[in-house]
Coordinates of C-alpha atoms in Angstrom, one line a residue:
X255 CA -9.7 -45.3 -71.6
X256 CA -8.7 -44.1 -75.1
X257 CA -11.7 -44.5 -77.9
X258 CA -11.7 -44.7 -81.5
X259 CA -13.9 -42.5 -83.7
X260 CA -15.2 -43.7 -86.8
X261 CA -16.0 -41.1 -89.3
X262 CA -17.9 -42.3 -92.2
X263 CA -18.6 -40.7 -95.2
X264 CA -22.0 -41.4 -96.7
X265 CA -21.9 -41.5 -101.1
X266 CA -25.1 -40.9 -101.4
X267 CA -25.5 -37.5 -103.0
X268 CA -28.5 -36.5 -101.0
X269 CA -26.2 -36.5 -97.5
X270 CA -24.2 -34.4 -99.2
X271 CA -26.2 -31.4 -100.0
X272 CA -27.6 -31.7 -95.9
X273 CA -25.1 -29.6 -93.8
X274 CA -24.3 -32.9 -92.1
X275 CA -23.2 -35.7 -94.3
X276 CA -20.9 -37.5 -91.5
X277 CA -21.8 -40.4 -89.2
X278 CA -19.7 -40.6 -86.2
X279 CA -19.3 -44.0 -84.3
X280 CA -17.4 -44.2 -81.1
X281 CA -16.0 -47.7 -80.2
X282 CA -13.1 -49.0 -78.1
X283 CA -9.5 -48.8 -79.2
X284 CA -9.1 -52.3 -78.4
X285 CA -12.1 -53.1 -81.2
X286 CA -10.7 -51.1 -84.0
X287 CA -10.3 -53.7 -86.1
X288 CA -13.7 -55.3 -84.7
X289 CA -16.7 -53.4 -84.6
X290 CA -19.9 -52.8 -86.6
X291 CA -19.0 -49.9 -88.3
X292 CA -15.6 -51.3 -89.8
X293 CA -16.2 -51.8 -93.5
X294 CA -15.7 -55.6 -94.5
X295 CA -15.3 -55.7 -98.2
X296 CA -14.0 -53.5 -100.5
X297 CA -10.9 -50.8 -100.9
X298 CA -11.3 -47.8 -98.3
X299 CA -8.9 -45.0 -97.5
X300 CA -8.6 -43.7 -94.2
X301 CA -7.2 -40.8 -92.2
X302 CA -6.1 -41.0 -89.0
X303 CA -5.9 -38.3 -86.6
X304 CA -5.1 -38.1 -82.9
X305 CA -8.0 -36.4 -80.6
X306 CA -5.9 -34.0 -78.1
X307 CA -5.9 -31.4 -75.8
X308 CA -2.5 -30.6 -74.3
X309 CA -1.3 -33.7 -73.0
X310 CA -4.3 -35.3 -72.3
X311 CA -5.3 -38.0 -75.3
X312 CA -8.8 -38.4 -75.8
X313 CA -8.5 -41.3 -78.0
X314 CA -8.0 -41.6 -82.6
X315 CA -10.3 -40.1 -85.3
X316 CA -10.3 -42.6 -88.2
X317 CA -12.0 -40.8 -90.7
X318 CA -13.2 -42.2 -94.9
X319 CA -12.8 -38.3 -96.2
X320 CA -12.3 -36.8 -100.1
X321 CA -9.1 -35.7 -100.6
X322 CA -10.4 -32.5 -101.7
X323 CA -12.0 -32.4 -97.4
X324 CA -8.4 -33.2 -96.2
X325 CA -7.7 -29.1 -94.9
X326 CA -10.7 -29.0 -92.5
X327 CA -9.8 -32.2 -90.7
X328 CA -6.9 -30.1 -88.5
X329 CA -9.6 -27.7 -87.5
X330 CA -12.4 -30.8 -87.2
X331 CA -9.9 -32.3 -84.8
X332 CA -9.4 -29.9 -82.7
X333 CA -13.2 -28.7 -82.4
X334 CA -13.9 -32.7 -81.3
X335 CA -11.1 -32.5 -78.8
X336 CA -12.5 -29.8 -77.4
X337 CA -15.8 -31.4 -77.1
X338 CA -14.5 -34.3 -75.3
X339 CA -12.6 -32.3 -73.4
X340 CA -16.1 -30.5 -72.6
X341 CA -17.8 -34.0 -72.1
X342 CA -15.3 -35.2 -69.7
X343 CA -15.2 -32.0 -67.6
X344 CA -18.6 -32.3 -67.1
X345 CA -18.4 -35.7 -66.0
X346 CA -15.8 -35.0 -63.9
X347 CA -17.7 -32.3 -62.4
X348 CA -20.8 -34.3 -61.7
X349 CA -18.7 -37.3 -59.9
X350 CA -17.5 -34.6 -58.1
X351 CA -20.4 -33.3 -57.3
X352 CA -22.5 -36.4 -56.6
X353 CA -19.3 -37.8 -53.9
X354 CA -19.9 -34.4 -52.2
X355 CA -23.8 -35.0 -52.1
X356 CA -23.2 -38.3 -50.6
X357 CA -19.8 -36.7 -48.0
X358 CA -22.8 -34.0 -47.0
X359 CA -25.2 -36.7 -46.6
X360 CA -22.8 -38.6 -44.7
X361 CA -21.6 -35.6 -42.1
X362 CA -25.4 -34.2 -41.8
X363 CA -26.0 -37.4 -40.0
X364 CA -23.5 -37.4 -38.2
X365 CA -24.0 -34.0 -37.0
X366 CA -27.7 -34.9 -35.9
X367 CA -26.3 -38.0 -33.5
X368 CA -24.8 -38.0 -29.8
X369 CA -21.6 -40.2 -30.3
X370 CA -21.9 -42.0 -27.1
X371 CA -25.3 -43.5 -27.4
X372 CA -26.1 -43.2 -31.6
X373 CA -29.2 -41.6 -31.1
X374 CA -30.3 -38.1 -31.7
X375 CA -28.5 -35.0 -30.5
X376 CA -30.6 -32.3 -29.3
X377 CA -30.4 -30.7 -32.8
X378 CA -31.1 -33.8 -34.4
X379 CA -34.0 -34.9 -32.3
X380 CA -35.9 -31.2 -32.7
X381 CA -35.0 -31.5 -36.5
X382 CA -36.3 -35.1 -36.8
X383 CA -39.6 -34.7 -34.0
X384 CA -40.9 -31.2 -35.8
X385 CA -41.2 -33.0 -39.1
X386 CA -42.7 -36.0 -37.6
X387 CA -45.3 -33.8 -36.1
X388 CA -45.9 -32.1 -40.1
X389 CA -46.4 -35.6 -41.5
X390 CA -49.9 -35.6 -43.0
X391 CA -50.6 -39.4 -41.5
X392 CA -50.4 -37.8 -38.1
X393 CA -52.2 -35.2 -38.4
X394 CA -55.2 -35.5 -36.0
X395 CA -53.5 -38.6 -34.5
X396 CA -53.0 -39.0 -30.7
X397 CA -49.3 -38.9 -29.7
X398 CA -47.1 -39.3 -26.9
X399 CA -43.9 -37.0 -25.8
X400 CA -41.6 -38.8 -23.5
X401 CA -39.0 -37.1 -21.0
X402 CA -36.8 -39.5 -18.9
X403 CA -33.9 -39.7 -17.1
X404 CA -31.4 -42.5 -16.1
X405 CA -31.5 -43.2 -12.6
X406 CA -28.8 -42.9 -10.2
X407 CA -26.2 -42.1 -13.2
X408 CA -24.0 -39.9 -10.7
X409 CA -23.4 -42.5 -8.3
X410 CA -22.6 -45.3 -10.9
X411 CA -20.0 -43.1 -12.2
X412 CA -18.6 -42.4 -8.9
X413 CA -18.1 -46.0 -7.4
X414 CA -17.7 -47.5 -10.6
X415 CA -16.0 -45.3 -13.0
X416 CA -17.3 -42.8 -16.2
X417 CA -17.2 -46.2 -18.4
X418 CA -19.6 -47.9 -16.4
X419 CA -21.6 -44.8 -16.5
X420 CA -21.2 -44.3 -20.5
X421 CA -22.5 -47.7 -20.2
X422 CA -25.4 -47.5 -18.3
X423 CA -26.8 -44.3 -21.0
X424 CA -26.0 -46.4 -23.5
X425 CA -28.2 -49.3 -22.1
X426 CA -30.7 -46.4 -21.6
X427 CA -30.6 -45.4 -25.0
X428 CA -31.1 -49.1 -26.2
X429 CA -34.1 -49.8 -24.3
X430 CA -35.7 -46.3 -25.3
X431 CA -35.0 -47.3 -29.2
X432 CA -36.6 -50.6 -28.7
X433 CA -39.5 -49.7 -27.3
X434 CA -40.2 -45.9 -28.6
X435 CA -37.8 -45.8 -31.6
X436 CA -40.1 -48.0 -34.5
X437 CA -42.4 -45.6 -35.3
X438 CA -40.7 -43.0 -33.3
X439 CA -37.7 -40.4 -32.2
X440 CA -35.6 -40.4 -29.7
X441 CA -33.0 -38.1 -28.2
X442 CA -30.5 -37.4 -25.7
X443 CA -30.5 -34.1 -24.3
X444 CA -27.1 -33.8 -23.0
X445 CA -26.0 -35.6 -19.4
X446 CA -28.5 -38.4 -18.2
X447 CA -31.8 -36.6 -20.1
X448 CA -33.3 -38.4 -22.8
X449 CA -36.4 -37.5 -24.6
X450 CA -38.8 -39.1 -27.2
X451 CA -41.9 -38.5 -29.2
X452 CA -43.8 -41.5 -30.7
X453 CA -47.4 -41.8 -32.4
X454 CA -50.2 -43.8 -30.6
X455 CA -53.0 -45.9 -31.4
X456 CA -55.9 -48.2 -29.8
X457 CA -53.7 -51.2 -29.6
X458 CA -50.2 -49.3 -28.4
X459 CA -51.2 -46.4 -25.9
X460 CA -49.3 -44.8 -23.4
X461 CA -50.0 -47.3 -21.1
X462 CA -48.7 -49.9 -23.3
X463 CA -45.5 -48.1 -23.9
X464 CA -45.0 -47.8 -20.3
X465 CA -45.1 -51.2 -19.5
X466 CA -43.1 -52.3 -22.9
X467 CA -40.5 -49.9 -21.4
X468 CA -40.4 -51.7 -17.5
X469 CA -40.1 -55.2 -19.1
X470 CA -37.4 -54.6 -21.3
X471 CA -35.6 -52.3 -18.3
X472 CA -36.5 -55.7 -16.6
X473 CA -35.1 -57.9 -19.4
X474 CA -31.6 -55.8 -19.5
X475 CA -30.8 -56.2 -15.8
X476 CA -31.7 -59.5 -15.4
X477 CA -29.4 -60.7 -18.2
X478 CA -26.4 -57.8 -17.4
X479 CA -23.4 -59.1 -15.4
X480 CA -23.2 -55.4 -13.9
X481 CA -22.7 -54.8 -10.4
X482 CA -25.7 -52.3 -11.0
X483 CA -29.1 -51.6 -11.5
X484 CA -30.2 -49.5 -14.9
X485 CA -33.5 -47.5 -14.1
X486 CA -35.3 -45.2 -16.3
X487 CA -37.9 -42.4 -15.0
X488 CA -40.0 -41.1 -17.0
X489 CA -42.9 -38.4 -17.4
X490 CA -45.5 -38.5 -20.9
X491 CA -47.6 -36.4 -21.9
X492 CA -49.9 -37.2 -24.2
X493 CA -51.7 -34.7 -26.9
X494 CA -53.5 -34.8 -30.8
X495 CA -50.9 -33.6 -33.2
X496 CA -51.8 -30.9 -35.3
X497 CA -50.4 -27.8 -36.7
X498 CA -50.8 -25.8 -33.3
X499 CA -48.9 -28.1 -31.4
X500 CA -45.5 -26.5 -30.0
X501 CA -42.5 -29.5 -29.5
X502 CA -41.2 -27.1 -26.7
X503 CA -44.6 -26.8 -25.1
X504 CA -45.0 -30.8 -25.4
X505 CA -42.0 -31.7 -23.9
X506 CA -42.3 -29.2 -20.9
X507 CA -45.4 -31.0 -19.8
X508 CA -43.8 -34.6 -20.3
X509 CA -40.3 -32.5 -18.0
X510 CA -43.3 -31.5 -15.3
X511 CA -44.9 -35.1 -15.3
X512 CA -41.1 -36.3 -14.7
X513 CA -40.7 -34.2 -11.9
X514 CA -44.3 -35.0 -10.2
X515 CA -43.2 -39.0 -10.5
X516 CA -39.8 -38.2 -8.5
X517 CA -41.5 -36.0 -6.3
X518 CA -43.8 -38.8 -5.4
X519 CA -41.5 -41.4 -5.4
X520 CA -39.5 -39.2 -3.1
X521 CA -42.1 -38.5 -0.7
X522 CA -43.0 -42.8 -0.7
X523 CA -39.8 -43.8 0.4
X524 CA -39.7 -40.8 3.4
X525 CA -43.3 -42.0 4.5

């Protein structure tokens, strides 16, 4: 886009004893002959000079100038070019800059989410759960840490294939989002482990959670065609956020709760 630059010399005397007595307008080339700052009436005299740098055109300067002013415009010229040529550098440089911001923004995401399931990664999750746990509304507020596995994930992918498997976590992962993911994080750990973190309140406890997450497990199998079952288990462990609290230590204890289910579960089907 090439611009014209009006130049307009000002006849009253006063302007001219101030060390700038110019006006500059910048309009489109394509309104040269149809702008504002085009003089209507009466005779002018104008020079025209191009605005340069190179072979890069930055556009026209049409300038009303004395005839006894007509030496300075070569070295007026050039100092303008050079100050677009400034000016659109430094636009340049900040489109630049803002599609980088927004490519960084892009791959930081990226980097914080397991491909297979679009939840958090183990970075992500940590990343994401340790500033829940700073924000000043949960601060002194009950909360929940969940640790879960899918069930039976080995033998789905052995009589029906790593798809079916893929499959199944991803189900997982849905179920977990639904239920724990509003106000919320969840994560997958790597293989079939899956952990969350979630605030509580009178009206959505543990408890609640824990049956919001067996009726939607509920809700998935009865309306999958699969020739399997998708189970969750899960340990919680509840605690009061504040600024002593340890993620690490927090999720241990929800790991420890998971492990005392299946152990009891174990022992219920052996009895």
């Amino acid at each position: 886009m090439i611009f014209i630059l009006f130049l307009m010399n000002y006849t009253n005397p006063a302007l001219h004893r101030s060390p700038i007595y110019f006006m500059i307008f910048l309009v489109l080339f394509e309104d040269i002959f149809n702008n504002d700052f085009y003089p209507k009436d009466g005779r002018h005299t104008y020079l025209i000079m191009p605005l340069f740098m190179q072979e890069e055109q930055y556009g026209v300067l049409v300038c009303e100038i004395n005839g006894n002013d007509i030496t300075m415009m070569p070295t007026t010229c050039y100092q303008m070019s050079l100050a677009l040529k400034f000016i659109y550098m430094l636009k340049k440089q900040e489109e630049t800059t803002r599609k980088l911001h927004e490519s960084n923004t892009v791959l930081e995401s990226v980097s914080k989410r397991d491909d297979l399931t679009g939840v958090y990664n183990r970075r992500g999750f940590v990343a994401e759960a340790q500033a829940l746990l700073k924000v000043s509304a949960n601060i002194g507020r009950e909360m929940a840490a969940y640790y879960a596995d899918v069930d039976y994930l080995k033998t789905i992918n052995v009589q029906f294939g790593h798809e079916e498997g893929d499959a199944a976590l991803d189900s997982a992962a849905k179920v977990l989002m639904k239920v724990l993911g509003h106000e919320g994080v969840v994560g997958r750990l790597g293989g079939n482990a899956f952990v969350a973190i979630t605030p509580l309140d009178d009206e959505k406890n543990s408890d609640y959670y824990n049956a919001e997450m067996k009726k939607e497990l509920e809700q998935v199998n009865q309306s999958s065609e699969k020739p399997y079952q998708i189970g969750i288990s899960f340990g919680v462990s509840t605690f009061v956020c504040d600024e002593n609290v340890v993620l690490k230590d927090i999720l241990s204890m929800a790991e420890d709760s998971l492990y005392q289910y299946k152990y009891n579960r174990a022992r219920n089907i052996l009895v």
